[in-house]
Short mmCIF file of C-alpha atoms in Angstrom, two decimals:
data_model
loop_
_atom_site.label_atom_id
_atom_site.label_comp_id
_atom_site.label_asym_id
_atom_site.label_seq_id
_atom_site.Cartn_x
_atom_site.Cartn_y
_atom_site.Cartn_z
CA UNK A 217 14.89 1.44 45.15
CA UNK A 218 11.65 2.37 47.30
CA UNK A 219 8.08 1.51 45.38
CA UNK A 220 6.03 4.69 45.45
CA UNK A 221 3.34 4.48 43.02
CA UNK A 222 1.40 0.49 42.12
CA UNK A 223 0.26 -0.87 39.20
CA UNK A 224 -2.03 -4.16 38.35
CA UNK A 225 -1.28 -5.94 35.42
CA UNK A 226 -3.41 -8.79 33.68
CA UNK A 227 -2.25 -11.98 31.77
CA UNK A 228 -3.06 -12.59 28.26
CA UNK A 229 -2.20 -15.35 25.75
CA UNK A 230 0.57 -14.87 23.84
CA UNK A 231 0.53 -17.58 20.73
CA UNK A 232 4.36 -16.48 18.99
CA UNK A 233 5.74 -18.70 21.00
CA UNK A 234 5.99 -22.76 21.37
CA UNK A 235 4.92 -23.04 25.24
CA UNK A 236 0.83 -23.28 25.59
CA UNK A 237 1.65 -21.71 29.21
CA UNK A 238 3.41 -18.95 28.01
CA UNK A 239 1.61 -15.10 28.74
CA UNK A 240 1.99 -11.41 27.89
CA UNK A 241 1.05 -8.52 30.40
CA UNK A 242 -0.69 -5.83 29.99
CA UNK A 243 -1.08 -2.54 32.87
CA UNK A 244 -4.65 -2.17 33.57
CA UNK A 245 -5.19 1.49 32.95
CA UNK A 246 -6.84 3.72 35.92
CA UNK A 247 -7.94 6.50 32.93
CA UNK A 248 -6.27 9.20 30.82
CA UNK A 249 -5.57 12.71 31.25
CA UNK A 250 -5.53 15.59 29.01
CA UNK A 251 -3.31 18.62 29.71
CA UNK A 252 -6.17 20.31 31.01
CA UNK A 253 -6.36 17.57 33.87
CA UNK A 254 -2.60 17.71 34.12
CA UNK A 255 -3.04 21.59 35.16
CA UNK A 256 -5.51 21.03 37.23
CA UNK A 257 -3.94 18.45 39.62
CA UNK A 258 -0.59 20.69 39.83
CA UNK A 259 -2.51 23.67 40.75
CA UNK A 260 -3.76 21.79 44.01
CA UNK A 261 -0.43 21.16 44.41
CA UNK A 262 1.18 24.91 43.62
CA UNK A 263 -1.49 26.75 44.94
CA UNK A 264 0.89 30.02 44.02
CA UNK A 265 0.30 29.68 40.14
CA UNK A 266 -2.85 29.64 38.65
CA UNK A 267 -4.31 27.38 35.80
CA UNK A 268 -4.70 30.64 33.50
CA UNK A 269 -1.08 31.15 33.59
CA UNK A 270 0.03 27.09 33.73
CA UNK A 271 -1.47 26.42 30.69
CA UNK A 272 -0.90 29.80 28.88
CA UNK A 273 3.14 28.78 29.80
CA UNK A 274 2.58 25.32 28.52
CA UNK A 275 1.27 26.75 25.40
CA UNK A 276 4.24 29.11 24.49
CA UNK A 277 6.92 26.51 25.28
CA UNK A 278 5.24 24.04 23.16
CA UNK A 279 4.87 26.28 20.20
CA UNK A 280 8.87 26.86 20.58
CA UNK A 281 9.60 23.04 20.98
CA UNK A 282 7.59 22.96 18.14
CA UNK A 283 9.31 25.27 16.15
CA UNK A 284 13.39 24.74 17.61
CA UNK A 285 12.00 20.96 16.18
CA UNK A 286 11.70 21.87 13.17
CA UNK A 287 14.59 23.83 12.44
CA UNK A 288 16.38 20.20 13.26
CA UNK A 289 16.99 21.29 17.01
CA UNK A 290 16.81 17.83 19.25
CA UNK A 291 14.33 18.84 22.28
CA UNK A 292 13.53 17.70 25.66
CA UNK A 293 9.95 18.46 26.62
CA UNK A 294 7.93 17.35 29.04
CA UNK A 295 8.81 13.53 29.72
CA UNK A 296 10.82 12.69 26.23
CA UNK A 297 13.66 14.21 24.14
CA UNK A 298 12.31 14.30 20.56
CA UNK A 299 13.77 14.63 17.26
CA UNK A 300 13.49 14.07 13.37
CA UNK A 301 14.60 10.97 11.70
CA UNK A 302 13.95 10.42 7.32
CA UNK A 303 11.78 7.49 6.34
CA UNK A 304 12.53 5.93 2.71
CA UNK A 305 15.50 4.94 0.42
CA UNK A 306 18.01 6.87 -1.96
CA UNK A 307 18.98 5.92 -4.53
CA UNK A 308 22.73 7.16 -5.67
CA UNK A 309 24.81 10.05 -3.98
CA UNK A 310 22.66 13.04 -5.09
CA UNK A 311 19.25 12.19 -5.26
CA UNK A 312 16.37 14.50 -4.91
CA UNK A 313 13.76 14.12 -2.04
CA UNK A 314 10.60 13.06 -3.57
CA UNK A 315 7.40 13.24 -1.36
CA UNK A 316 6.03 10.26 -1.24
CA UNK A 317 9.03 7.74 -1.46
CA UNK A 318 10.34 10.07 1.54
CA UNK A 319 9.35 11.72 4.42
CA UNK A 320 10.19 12.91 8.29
CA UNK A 321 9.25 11.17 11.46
CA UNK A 322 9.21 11.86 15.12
CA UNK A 323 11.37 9.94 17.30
CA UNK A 324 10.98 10.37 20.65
CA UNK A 325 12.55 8.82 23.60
CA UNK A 326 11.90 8.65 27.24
CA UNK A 327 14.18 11.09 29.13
CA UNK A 328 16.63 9.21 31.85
CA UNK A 329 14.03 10.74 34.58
CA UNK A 330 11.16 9.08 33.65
CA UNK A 331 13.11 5.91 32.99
CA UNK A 332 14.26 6.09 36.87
CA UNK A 333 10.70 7.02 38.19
CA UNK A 334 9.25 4.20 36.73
CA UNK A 335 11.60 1.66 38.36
CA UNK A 336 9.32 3.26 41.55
CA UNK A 337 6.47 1.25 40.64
CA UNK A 338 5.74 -1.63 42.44
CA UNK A 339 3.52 -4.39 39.82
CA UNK A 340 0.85 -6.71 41.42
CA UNK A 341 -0.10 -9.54 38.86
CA UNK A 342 -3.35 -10.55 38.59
CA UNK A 343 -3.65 -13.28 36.50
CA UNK A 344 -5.73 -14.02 33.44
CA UNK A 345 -7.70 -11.00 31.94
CA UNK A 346 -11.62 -11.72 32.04
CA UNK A 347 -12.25 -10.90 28.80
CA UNK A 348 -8.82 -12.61 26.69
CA UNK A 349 -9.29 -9.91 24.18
CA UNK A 350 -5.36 -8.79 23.25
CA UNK A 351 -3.75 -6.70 20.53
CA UNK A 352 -0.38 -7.57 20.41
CA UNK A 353 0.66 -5.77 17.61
CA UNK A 354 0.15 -3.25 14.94
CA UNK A 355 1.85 -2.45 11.99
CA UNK A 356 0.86 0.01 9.42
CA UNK A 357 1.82 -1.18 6.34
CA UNK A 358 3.38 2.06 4.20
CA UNK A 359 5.11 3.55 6.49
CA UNK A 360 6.39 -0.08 8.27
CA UNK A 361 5.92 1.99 11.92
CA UNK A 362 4.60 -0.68 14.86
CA UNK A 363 2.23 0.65 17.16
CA UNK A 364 2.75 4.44 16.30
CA UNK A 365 1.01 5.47 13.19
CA UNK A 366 -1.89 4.37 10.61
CA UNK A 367 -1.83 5.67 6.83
CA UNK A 368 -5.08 7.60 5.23
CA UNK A 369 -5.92 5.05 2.68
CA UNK A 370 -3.72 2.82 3.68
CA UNK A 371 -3.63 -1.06 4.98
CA UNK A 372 -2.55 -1.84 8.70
CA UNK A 373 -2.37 -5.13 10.53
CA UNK A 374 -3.14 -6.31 13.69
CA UNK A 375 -2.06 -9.43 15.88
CA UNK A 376 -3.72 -10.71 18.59
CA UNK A 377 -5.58 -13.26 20.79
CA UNK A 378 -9.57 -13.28 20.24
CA UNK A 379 -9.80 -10.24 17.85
CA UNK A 380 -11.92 -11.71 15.33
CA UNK A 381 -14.95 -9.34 14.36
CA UNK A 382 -18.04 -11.08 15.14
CA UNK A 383 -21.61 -10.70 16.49
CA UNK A 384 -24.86 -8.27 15.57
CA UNK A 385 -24.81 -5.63 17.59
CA UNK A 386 -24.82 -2.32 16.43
CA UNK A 387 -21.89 -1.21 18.26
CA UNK A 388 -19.93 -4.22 16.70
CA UNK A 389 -16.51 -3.05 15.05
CA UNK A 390 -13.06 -1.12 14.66
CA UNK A 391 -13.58 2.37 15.70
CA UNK A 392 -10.88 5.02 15.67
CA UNK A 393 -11.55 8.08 18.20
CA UNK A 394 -9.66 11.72 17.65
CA UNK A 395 -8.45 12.26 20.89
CA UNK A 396 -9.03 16.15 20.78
CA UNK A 397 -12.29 16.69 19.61
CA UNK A 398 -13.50 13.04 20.62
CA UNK A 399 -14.74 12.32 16.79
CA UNK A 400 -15.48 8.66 16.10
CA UNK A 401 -14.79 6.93 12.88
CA UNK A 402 -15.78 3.76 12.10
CA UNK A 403 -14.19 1.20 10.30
CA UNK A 404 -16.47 -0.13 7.36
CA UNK A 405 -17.00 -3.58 7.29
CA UNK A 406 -16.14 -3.74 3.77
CA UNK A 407 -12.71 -2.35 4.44
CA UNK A 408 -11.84 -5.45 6.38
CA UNK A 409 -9.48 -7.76 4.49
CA UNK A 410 -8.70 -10.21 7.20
CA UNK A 411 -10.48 -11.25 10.13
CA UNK A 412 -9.60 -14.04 12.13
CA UNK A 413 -8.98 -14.69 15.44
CA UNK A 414 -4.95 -13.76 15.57
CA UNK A 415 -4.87 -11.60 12.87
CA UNK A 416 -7.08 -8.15 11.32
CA UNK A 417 -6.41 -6.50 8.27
CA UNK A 418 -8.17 -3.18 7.50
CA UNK A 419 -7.76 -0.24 5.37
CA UNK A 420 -7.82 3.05 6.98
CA UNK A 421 -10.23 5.49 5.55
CA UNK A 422 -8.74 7.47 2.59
CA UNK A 423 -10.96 10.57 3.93
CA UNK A 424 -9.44 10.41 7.75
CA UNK A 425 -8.52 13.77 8.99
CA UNK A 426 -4.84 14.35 10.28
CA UNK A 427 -5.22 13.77 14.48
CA UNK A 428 -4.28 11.67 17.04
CA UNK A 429 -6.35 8.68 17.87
CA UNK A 430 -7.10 5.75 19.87
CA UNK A 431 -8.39 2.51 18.13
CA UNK A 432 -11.11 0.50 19.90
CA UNK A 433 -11.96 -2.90 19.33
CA UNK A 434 -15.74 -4.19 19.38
CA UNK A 435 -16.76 -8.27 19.36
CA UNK A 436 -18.90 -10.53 20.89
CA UNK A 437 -16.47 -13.30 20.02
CA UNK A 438 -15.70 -15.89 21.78
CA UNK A 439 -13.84 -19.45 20.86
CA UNK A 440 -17.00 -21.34 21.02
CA UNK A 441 -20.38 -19.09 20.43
CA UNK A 442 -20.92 -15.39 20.44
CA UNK A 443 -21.51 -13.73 23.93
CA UNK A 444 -24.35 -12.34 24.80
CA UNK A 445 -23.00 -8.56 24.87
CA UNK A 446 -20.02 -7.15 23.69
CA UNK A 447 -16.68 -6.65 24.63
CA UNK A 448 -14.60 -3.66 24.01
CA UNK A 449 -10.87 -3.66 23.82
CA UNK A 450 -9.06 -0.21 23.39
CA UNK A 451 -5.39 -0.29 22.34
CA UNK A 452 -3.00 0.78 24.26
CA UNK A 453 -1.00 3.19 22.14
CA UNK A 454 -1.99 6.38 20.70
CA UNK A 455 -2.01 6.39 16.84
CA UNK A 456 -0.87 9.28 14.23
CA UNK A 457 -2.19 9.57 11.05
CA UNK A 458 -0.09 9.81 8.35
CA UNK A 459 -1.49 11.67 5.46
CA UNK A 460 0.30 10.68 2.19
CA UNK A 461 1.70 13.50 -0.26
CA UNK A 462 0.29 13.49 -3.50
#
Protein backbone atom coordinates (compact mmCIF):
# COMPACT_ATOMS: atom_id res chain seq x y z
CA UNK A 1 0.00 0.00 0.00
CA UNK A 2 1.43 3.58 -1.05
CA UNK A 3 2.67 5.89 2.15
CA UNK A 4 0.91 9.22 1.83
CA UNK A 5 1.06 11.00 4.99
CA UNK A 6 4.66 10.54 7.69
CA UNK A 7 4.94 10.36 11.10
CA UNK A 8 8.14 10.55 13.66
CA UNK A 9 8.01 8.55 16.53
CA UNK A 10 10.39 8.67 19.70
CA UNK A 11 11.71 5.79 21.96
CA UNK A 12 11.00 5.60 25.54
CA UNK A 13 11.81 3.09 28.30
CA UNK A 14 9.52 0.64 28.89
CA UNK A 15 10.39 -1.17 32.49
CA UNK A 16 7.26 -4.19 32.35
CA UNK A 17 9.41 -6.13 30.77
CA UNK A 18 12.78 -8.29 31.60
CA UNK A 19 15.10 -6.87 28.64
CA UNK A 20 17.02 -3.44 29.83
CA UNK A 21 17.01 -2.76 25.86
CA UNK A 22 13.56 -3.11 25.46
CA UNK A 23 11.44 0.46 24.26
CA UNK A 24 7.92 1.81 23.74
CA UNK A 25 7.03 4.46 20.96
CA UNK A 26 5.34 7.20 21.10
CA UNK A 27 4.06 9.63 17.68
CA UNK A 28 5.44 12.98 18.19
CA UNK A 29 2.40 15.15 17.80
CA UNK A 30 2.52 18.15 15.06
CA UNK A 31 -0.62 19.96 17.24
CA UNK A 32 -4.38 19.52 17.69
CA UNK A 33 -7.32 20.73 15.99
CA UNK A 34 -10.65 21.74 17.07
CA UNK A 35 -13.66 21.46 14.74
CA UNK A 36 -13.37 24.95 14.08
CA UNK A 37 -9.83 24.23 12.45
CA UNK A 38 -11.28 21.13 10.87
CA UNK A 39 -13.82 23.60 8.91
CA UNK A 40 -11.50 25.77 8.11
CA UNK A 41 -8.98 23.56 6.24
CA UNK A 42 -12.00 21.83 4.21
CA UNK A 43 -13.28 25.09 3.14
CA UNK A 44 -9.85 25.78 1.27
CA UNK A 45 -10.45 22.69 -0.06
CA UNK A 46 -14.47 23.03 -1.07
CA UNK A 47 -14.36 26.44 -1.87
CA UNK A 48 -18.33 25.87 -2.89
CA UNK A 49 -19.52 25.56 0.85
CA UNK A 50 -18.91 27.99 3.29
CA UNK A 51 -17.76 27.65 7.01
CA UNK A 52 -21.26 29.21 8.18
CA UNK A 53 -23.03 26.39 6.67
CA UNK A 54 -20.09 23.46 7.41
CA UNK A 55 -20.30 23.91 10.83
CA UNK A 56 -24.06 24.78 11.20
CA UNK A 57 -24.38 20.98 9.29
CA UNK A 58 -21.91 19.54 11.68
CA UNK A 59 -23.93 20.85 14.46
CA UNK A 60 -27.39 19.33 13.50
CA UNK A 61 -25.96 15.89 12.66
CA UNK A 62 -24.23 15.75 15.88
CA UNK A 63 -27.20 16.68 17.95
CA UNK A 64 -29.05 13.62 16.03
CA UNK A 65 -26.04 11.17 16.60
CA UNK A 66 -26.44 12.38 19.84
CA UNK A 67 -29.85 11.72 20.29
CA UNK A 68 -30.36 8.22 17.73
CA UNK A 69 -27.37 7.30 20.65
CA UNK A 70 -29.30 7.52 23.14
CA UNK A 71 -32.33 5.89 22.17
CA UNK A 72 -29.71 2.71 21.93
CA UNK A 73 -29.21 3.35 18.07
CA UNK A 74 -25.34 2.16 17.21
CA UNK A 75 -23.88 5.28 15.09
CA UNK A 76 -21.18 5.96 12.73
CA UNK A 77 -19.99 9.55 12.90
CA UNK A 78 -17.26 11.13 11.80
CA UNK A 79 -14.21 8.60 12.07
CA UNK A 80 -15.81 5.90 14.71
CA UNK A 81 -19.06 3.88 15.10
CA UNK A 82 -20.16 4.48 18.71
CA UNK A 83 -22.43 2.84 21.02
CA UNK A 84 -23.56 2.17 24.74
CA UNK A 85 -22.20 -0.59 26.78
CA UNK A 86 -23.40 -1.02 31.05
CA UNK A 87 -20.60 -0.78 33.58
CA UNK A 88 -21.21 -2.80 37.01
CA UNK A 89 -22.55 -6.20 38.30
CA UNK A 90 -26.11 -7.78 38.94
CA UNK A 91 -26.84 -9.51 41.17
CA UNK A 92 -29.79 -12.29 40.48
CA UNK A 93 -32.21 -12.36 37.37
CA UNK A 94 -34.29 -9.22 38.19
CA UNK A 95 -32.36 -6.76 39.79
CA UNK A 96 -32.98 -3.11 39.78
CA UNK A 97 -30.41 -0.59 38.27
CA UNK A 98 -28.99 1.33 41.05
CA UNK A 99 -26.95 4.52 40.16
CA UNK A 100 -23.94 4.23 41.45
CA UNK A 101 -23.14 0.40 41.36
CA UNK A 102 -24.24 0.93 37.53
CA UNK A 103 -23.94 3.06 34.83
CA UNK A 104 -23.56 3.57 30.74
CA UNK A 105 -20.40 4.04 28.80
CA UNK A 106 -19.34 5.02 25.36
CA UNK A 107 -17.67 2.59 23.27
CA UNK A 108 -16.41 3.69 20.31
CA UNK A 109 -14.48 2.07 17.63
CA UNK A 110 -12.50 3.14 14.68
CA UNK A 111 -14.54 2.71 11.46
CA UNK A 112 -12.77 0.15 8.78
CA UNK A 113 -11.83 3.57 6.80
CA UNK A 114 -9.78 5.05 9.13
CA UNK A 115 -8.24 1.71 10.01
CA UNK A 116 -7.14 1.45 6.12
CA UNK A 117 -5.95 5.18 5.92
CA UNK A 118 -3.73 4.78 8.58
CA UNK A 119 -1.86 1.78 7.10
CA UNK A 120 -0.90 5.05 4.57
CA UNK A 121 1.45 6.35 6.99
CA UNK A 122 4.85 5.84 6.55
CA UNK A 123 6.81 5.95 10.49
CA UNK A 124 10.43 7.34 10.72
CA UNK A 125 11.98 6.34 14.19
CA UNK A 126 13.94 8.56 15.87
CA UNK A 127 15.37 7.13 18.66
CA UNK A 128 15.44 8.04 22.33
CA UNK A 129 13.09 10.95 23.42
CA UNK A 130 15.23 13.96 24.92
CA UNK A 131 13.40 14.37 27.76
CA UNK A 132 12.55 10.25 28.95
CA UNK A 133 9.45 11.57 30.50
CA UNK A 134 6.61 8.61 29.61
CA UNK A 135 3.10 7.82 30.81
CA UNK A 136 2.46 4.49 30.01
CA UNK A 137 -0.62 4.02 31.57
CA UNK A 138 -3.64 5.27 33.33
CA UNK A 139 -6.23 3.72 35.11
CA UNK A 140 -8.97 5.36 36.97
CA UNK A 141 -9.71 3.43 39.73
CA UNK A 142 -13.88 3.35 40.08
CA UNK A 143 -14.77 2.99 36.99
CA UNK A 144 -11.53 0.40 36.08
CA UNK A 145 -11.44 2.42 32.38
CA UNK A 146 -7.48 2.73 31.06
CA UNK A 147 -6.65 5.78 29.44
CA UNK A 148 -10.31 7.06 28.86
CA UNK A 149 -11.82 8.54 31.90
CA UNK A 150 -10.94 10.05 35.54
CA UNK A 151 -13.66 10.02 38.46
CA UNK A 152 -14.68 13.48 40.42
CA UNK A 153 -13.38 12.52 43.75
CA UNK A 154 -11.98 9.71 42.78
CA UNK A 155 -8.30 7.93 42.79
CA UNK A 156 -6.46 7.24 39.36
CA UNK A 157 -3.06 5.76 38.70
CA UNK A 158 -0.42 6.36 36.53
CA UNK A 159 2.66 4.26 35.17
CA UNK A 160 5.51 5.49 33.76
CA UNK A 161 9.26 6.18 33.24
CA UNK A 162 10.57 9.49 35.12
CA UNK A 163 7.15 10.79 36.39
CA UNK A 164 8.08 11.46 39.81
CA UNK A 165 6.89 15.05 41.00
CA UNK A 166 9.84 16.96 41.92
CA UNK A 167 11.50 20.42 41.86
CA UNK A 168 10.37 24.24 43.06
CA UNK A 169 9.08 25.83 40.44
CA UNK A 170 5.89 27.29 40.46
CA UNK A 171 4.65 25.64 37.47
CA UNK A 172 5.67 22.22 39.09
CA UNK A 173 2.68 19.61 39.00
CA UNK A 174 -0.40 17.55 37.54
CA UNK A 175 -2.58 19.89 35.74
CA UNK A 176 -5.79 18.89 34.00
CA UNK A 177 -6.92 21.39 31.05
CA UNK A 178 -10.85 21.48 29.76
CA UNK A 179 -10.35 21.26 26.30
CA UNK A 180 -13.33 23.65 25.41
CA UNK A 181 -13.02 26.51 27.41
CA UNK A 182 -9.15 25.90 28.07
CA UNK A 183 -9.75 25.97 32.10
CA UNK A 184 -6.79 24.68 34.11
CA UNK A 185 -7.05 22.70 37.24
CA UNK A 186 -4.43 21.85 39.26
CA UNK A 187 -3.74 18.93 41.08
CA UNK A 188 -3.06 19.74 44.89
CA UNK A 189 -0.08 18.48 46.20
CA UNK A 190 -1.81 17.08 49.06
CA UNK A 191 -3.97 14.96 46.84
CA UNK A 192 -0.94 13.00 45.78
CA UNK A 193 -0.80 9.53 47.33
CA UNK A 194 2.07 8.11 45.41
CA UNK A 195 4.88 9.60 43.77
CA UNK A 196 7.68 7.80 42.55
CA UNK A 197 9.41 7.50 39.60
CA UNK A 198 7.15 4.53 37.79
CA UNK A 199 4.19 5.09 39.49
CA UNK A 200 1.57 8.42 40.57
CA UNK A 201 -1.36 8.16 42.53
CA UNK A 202 -3.72 11.17 42.81
CA UNK A 203 -7.19 11.92 43.64
CA UNK A 204 -9.15 13.86 41.23
CA UNK A 205 -10.83 16.89 42.58
CA UNK A 206 -14.30 16.10 44.07
CA UNK A 207 -15.39 19.76 42.71
CA UNK A 208 -14.18 19.01 38.84
CA UNK A 209 -16.73 20.09 36.39
CA UNK A 210 -18.05 17.44 33.79
CA UNK A 211 -15.61 18.17 30.38
CA UNK A 212 -13.15 16.76 28.44
CA UNK A 213 -9.56 17.19 29.34
CA UNK A 214 -6.02 16.72 28.74
CA UNK A 215 -3.64 15.93 31.73
CA UNK A 216 -0.18 17.56 31.72
CA UNK A 217 2.66 16.51 33.57
CA UNK A 218 5.19 19.10 35.25
CA UNK A 219 8.90 17.95 36.87
CA UNK A 220 12.23 18.92 36.96
CA UNK A 221 13.16 15.34 37.74
CA UNK A 222 15.74 13.69 36.71
CA UNK A 223 17.52 10.19 37.97
CA UNK A 224 20.34 11.99 39.51
CA UNK A 225 19.55 15.89 40.52
CA UNK A 226 16.76 18.17 39.56
CA UNK A 227 17.16 20.07 36.17
CA UNK A 228 17.50 23.33 35.96
CA UNK A 229 13.93 24.06 34.27
CA UNK A 230 11.13 22.01 33.83
CA UNK A 231 9.84 19.56 31.68
CA UNK A 232 6.34 19.16 30.59
CA UNK A 233 4.81 15.95 29.45
CA UNK A 234 1.12 16.02 28.14
CA UNK A 235 -0.69 12.68 27.81
CA UNK A 236 -1.65 11.49 24.94
CA UNK A 237 -5.30 10.62 25.38
CA UNK A 238 -8.14 12.80 26.02
CA UNK A 239 -9.82 12.18 29.44
CA UNK A 240 -13.75 12.20 30.47
CA UNK A 241 -14.86 12.95 33.65
CA UNK A 242 -17.04 10.83 35.24
CA UNK A 243 -19.27 12.46 37.71
CA UNK A 244 -20.57 9.90 40.28
CA UNK A 245 -24.47 9.69 41.09
CA UNK A 246 -25.33 10.35 44.46
Amino acid sequence: MAKLFKVIVELYELLITSRKDDRSGRVVSTGSLKVDDLIAIAVTRRSDINAVTMKASYEILKEVALEELCNAKQVEFGLSHYGLKVNGVFTGDHPAWKDGEHSLLLSAVATAEAREKVKTIAVDVIGMAASGTYINTLTDVVSGEIDAVITAGGAVNLTGVKIRIAGNAPEVGLHLTEINSGAVVDIPSTSIAVNEPSRITFIVPADLPAGDYKLSLVTQFTSNTLLKEPRTYVFEYVLACNIPTA
